[in-house]
Each structure stands twice: as structure tokens, then as C-alpha cells.
PDB file of C-alpha atoms in Angstrom:
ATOM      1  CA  UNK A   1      44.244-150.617  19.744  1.00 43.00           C
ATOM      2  CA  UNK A   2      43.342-147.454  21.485  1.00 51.00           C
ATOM      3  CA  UNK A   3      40.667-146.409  23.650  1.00 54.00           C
ATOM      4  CA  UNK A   4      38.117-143.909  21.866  1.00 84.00           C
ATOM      5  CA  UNK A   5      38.635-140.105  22.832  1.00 92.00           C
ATOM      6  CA  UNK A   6      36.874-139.183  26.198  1.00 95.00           C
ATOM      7  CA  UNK A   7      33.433-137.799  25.135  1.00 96.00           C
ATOM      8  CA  UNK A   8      32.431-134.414  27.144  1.00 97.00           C
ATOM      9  CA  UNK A   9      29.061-132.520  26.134  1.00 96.00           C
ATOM     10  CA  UNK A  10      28.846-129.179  27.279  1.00 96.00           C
ATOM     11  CA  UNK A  11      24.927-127.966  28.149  1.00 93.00           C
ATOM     12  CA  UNK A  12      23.552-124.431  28.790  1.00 91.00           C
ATOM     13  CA  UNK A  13      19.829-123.330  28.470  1.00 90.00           C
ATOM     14  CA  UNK A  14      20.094-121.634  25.367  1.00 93.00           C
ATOM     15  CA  UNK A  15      23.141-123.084  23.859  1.00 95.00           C
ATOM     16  CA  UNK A  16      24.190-119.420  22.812  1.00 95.00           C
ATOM     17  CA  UNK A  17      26.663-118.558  24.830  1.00 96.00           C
ATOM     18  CA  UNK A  18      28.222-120.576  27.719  1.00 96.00           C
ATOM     19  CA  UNK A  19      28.265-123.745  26.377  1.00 96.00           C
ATOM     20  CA  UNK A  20      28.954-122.558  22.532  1.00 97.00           C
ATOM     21  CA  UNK A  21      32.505-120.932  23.852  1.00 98.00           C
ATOM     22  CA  UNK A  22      33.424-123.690  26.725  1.00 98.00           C
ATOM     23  CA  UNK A  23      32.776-126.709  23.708  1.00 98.00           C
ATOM     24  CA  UNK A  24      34.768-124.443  21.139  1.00 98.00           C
ATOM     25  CA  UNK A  25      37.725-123.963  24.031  1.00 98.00           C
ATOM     26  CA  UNK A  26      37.923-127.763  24.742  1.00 98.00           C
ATOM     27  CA  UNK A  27      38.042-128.600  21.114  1.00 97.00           C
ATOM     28  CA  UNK A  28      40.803-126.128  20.677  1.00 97.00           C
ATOM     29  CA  UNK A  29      43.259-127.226  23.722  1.00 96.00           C
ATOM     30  CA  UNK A  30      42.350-131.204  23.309  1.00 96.00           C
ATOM     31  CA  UNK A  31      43.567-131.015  19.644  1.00 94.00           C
ATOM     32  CA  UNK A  32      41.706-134.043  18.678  1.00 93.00           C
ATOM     33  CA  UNK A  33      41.900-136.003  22.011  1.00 95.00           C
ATOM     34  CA  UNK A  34      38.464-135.047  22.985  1.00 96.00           C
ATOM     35  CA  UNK A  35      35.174-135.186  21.076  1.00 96.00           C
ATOM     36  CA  UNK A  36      33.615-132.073  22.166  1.00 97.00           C
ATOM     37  CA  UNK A  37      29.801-131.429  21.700  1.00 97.00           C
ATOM     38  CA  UNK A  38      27.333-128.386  23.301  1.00 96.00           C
ATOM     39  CA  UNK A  39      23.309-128.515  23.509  1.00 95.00           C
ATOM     40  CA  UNK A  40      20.526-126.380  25.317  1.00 93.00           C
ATOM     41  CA  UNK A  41      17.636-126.843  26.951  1.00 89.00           C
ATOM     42  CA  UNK A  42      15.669-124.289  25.068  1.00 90.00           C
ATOM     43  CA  UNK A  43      17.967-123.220  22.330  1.00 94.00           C
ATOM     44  CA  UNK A  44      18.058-119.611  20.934  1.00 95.00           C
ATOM     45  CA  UNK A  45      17.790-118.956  17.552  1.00 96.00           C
ATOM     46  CA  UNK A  46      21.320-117.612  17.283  1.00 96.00           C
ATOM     47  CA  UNK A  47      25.073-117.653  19.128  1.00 96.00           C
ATOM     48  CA  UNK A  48      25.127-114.131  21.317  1.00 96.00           C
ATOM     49  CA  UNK A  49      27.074-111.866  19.193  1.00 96.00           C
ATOM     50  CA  UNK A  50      29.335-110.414  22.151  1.00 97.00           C
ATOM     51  CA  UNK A  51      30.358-114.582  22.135  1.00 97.00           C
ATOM     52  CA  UNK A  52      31.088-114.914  19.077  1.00 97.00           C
ATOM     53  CA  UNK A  53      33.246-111.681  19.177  1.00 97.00           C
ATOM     54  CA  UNK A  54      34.587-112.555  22.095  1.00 98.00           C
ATOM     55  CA  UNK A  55      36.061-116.074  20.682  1.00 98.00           C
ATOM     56  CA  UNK A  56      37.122-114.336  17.619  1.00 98.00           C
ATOM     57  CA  UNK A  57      39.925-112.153  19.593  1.00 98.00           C
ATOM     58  CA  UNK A  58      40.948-115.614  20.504  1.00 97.00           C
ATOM     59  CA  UNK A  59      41.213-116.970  16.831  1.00 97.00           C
ATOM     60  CA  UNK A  60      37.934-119.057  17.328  1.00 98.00           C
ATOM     61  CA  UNK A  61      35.315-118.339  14.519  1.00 97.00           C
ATOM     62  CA  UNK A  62      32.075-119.061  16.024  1.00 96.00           C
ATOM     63  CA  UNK A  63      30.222-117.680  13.168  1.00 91.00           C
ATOM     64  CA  UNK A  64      29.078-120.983  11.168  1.00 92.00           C
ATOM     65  CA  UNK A  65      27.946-121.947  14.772  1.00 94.00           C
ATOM     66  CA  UNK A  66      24.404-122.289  16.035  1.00 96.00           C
ATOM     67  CA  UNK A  67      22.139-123.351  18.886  1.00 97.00           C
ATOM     68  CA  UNK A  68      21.574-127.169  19.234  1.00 96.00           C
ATOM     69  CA  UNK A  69      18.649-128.762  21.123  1.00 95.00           C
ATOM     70  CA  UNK A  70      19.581-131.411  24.005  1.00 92.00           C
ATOM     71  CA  UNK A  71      18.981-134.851  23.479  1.00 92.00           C
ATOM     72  CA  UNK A  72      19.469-137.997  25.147  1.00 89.00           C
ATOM     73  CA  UNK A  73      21.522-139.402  22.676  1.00 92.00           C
ATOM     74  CA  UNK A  74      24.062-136.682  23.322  1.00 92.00           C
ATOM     75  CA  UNK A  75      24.133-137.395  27.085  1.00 90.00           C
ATOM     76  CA  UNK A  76      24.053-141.209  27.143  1.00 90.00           C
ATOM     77  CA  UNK A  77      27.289-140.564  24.309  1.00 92.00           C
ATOM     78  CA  UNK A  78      29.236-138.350  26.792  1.00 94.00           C
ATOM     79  CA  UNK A  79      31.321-139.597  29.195  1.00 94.00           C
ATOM     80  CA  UNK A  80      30.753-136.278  31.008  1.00 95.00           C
ATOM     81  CA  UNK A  81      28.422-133.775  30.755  1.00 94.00           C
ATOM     82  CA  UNK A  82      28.961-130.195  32.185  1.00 95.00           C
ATOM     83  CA  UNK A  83      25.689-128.146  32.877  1.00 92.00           C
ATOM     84  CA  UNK A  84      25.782-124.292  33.197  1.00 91.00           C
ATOM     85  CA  UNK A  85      22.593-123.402  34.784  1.00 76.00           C
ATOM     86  CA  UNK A  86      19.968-125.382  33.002  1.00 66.00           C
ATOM     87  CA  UNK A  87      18.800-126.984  36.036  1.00 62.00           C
ATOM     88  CA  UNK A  88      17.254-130.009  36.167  1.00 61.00           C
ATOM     89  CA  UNK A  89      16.863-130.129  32.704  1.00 63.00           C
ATOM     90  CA  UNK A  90      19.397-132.790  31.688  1.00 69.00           C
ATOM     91  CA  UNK A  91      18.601-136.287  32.049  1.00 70.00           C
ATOM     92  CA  UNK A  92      20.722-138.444  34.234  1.00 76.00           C
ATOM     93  CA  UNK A  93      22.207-141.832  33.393  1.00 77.00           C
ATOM     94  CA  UNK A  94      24.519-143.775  35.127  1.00 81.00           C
ATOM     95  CA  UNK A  95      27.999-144.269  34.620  1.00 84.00           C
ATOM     96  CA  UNK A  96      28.539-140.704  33.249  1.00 89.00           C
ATOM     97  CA  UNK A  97      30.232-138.149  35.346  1.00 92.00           C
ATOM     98  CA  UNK A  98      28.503-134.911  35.953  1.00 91.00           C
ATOM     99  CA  UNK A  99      29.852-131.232  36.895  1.00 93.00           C
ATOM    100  CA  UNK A 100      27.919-127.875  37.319  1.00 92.00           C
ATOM    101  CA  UNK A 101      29.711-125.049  36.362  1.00 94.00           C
ATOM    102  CA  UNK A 102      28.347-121.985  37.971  1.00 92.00           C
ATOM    103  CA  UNK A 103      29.267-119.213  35.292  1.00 93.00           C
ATOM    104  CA  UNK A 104      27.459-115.832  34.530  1.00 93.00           C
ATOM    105  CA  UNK A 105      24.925-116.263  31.820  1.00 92.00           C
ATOM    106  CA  UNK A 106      26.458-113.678  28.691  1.00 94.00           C
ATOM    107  CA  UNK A 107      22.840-113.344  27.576  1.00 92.00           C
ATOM    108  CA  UNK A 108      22.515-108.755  27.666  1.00 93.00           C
ATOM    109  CA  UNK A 109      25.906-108.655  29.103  1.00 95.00           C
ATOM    110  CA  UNK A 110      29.141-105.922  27.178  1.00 96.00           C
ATOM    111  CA  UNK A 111      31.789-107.309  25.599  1.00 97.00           C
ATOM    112  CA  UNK A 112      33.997-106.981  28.381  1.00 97.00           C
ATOM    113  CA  UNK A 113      31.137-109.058  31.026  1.00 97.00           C
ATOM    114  CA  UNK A 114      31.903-112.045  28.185  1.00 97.00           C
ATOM    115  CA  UNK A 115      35.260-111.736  28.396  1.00 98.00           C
ATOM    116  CA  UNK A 116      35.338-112.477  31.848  1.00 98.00           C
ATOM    117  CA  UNK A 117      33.004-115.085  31.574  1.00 97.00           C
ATOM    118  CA  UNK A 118      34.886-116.714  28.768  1.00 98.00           C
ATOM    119  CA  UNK A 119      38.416-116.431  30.253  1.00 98.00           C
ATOM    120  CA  UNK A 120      36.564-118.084  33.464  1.00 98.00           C
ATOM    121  CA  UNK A 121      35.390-121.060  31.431  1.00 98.00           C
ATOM    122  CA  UNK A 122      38.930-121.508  29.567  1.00 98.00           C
ATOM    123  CA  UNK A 123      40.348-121.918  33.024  1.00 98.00           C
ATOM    124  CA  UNK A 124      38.074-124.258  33.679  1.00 98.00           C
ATOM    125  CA  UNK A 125      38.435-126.347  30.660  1.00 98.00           C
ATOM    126  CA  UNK A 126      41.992-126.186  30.951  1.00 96.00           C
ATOM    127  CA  UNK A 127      41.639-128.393  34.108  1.00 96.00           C
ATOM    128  CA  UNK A 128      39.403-130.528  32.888  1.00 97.00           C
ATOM    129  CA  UNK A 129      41.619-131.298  30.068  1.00 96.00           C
ATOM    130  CA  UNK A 130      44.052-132.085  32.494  1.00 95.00           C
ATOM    131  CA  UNK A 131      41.702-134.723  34.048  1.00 93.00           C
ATOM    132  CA  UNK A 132      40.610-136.413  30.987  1.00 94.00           C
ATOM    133  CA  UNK A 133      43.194-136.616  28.895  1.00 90.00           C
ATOM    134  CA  UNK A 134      46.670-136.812  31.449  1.00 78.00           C
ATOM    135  CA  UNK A 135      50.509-135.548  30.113  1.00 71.00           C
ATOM    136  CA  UNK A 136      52.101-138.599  29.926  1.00 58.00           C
TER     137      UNK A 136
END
């Protein structure tokens, strides 16, 4: 028997941008070896369009996509949980491992301002990726 996929939730204040593309990035490089999720704080009504275009020129359709509200279920199922400026609005437990990503919020930003910002958090997931889930 094998042990379950490492759990990571990714968790931005309006689950729109940040969070939508680094959860969509993981899920892409893990290929099934990670069970990816995303939440906000105070979720928008809608994924930032720039976002979503920005991930499309990537091959990742975030259209069907939307903002999902943070709960403590999804923390205390994460092994770790990556905030992106939402403060202290995630709840802590023990035993999970937490990281704050300082990234530039998308929210009013061009196209190009999100494709910085996205090719910032795919570097970033790479690693992680690395960490969780080691080449063998």
C-alpha cells in the first residue's frame, strides 16, 4: 500500500487570481501526485480575466473555474497550505506546514503584470513539487 498524495491548498483573499493559477500550475506539473485545492478569504464573484487569459497561453483553461470560500475543512485536509497575502485570515492547526508567498496581487493589473506574476508562481511551484513529491 501507498501513502495518499501530499495534500497542498493554495489560499489568496479573493481566490481570483493568485491562488486560482498557482493550484491550476501544481495540478498540471504533479500529474496526479498531488491533490491540489485553492480558497479565499473573501472570494470574488469571478476568476480575473487577465488570469484566466494568462493560463490559457499556457494550455490551462481556467474558464469553468470560480472563486471558493476558505474553510477549515480544507486546511485541517492539507498537508500544506500556501497563503498569498490574506493575512491572518487562515486558521492554524498543527502538524501542517505553512509558507507565505509574497506575490503581486493581479487584481487591475495588464496582461503582461499577470504574466509576470504567474511565471513567478510556476517557479515557485516547481520547487515545491520538488519538495513534496522527490525524483526517485
Amino acid at each position: 500500500m501507498t501513502a495518499p498524495n501530499p495534500e497542498v491548498l493554495f489560499v489568496c483573499v479573493h481566490n481570483a487570481g493568485r491562488s486560482q493559477m498557482a493550484a491550476a500550475l501544481l495540478d498540471h506539473h504533479a500529474a496526479g501526485r498531488v491533490t491540489v485545492r485553492s480558497a479565499g478569504s473573501a472570494p470574488a464573484d469571478t476568476i480575473n480575466p487577465a488570469v484566466v487569459t494568462a493560463m490559457e497561453e499556457l494550455g490551462l483553461d481556467l474558464s469553468k473555474e470560480f472563486p471558493k470560500p476558505l474553510t477549515d475543512e480544507a486546511v485541517r485536509a492539507s498537508d500544506v497550505v500556501i497563503t498569498m497575502g490574506c493575512g491572518d485570515a487562515c486558521p492554524i492547526y498543527p502538524g501542517k506546514r505553512y509558507l507565505n508567498w509574497e506575490l503581486d496581487d493581479p487584481a487591475g493589473q495588464g496582461l503582461e503584470a499577470v504574466r509576470s506574476i504567474r511565471d513567478d508562481i510556476d517557479r515557485r511551484v516547481e520547487k515545491l513539487l520538488t519538495e513534496l513529491v522527490p525524483k526517485k
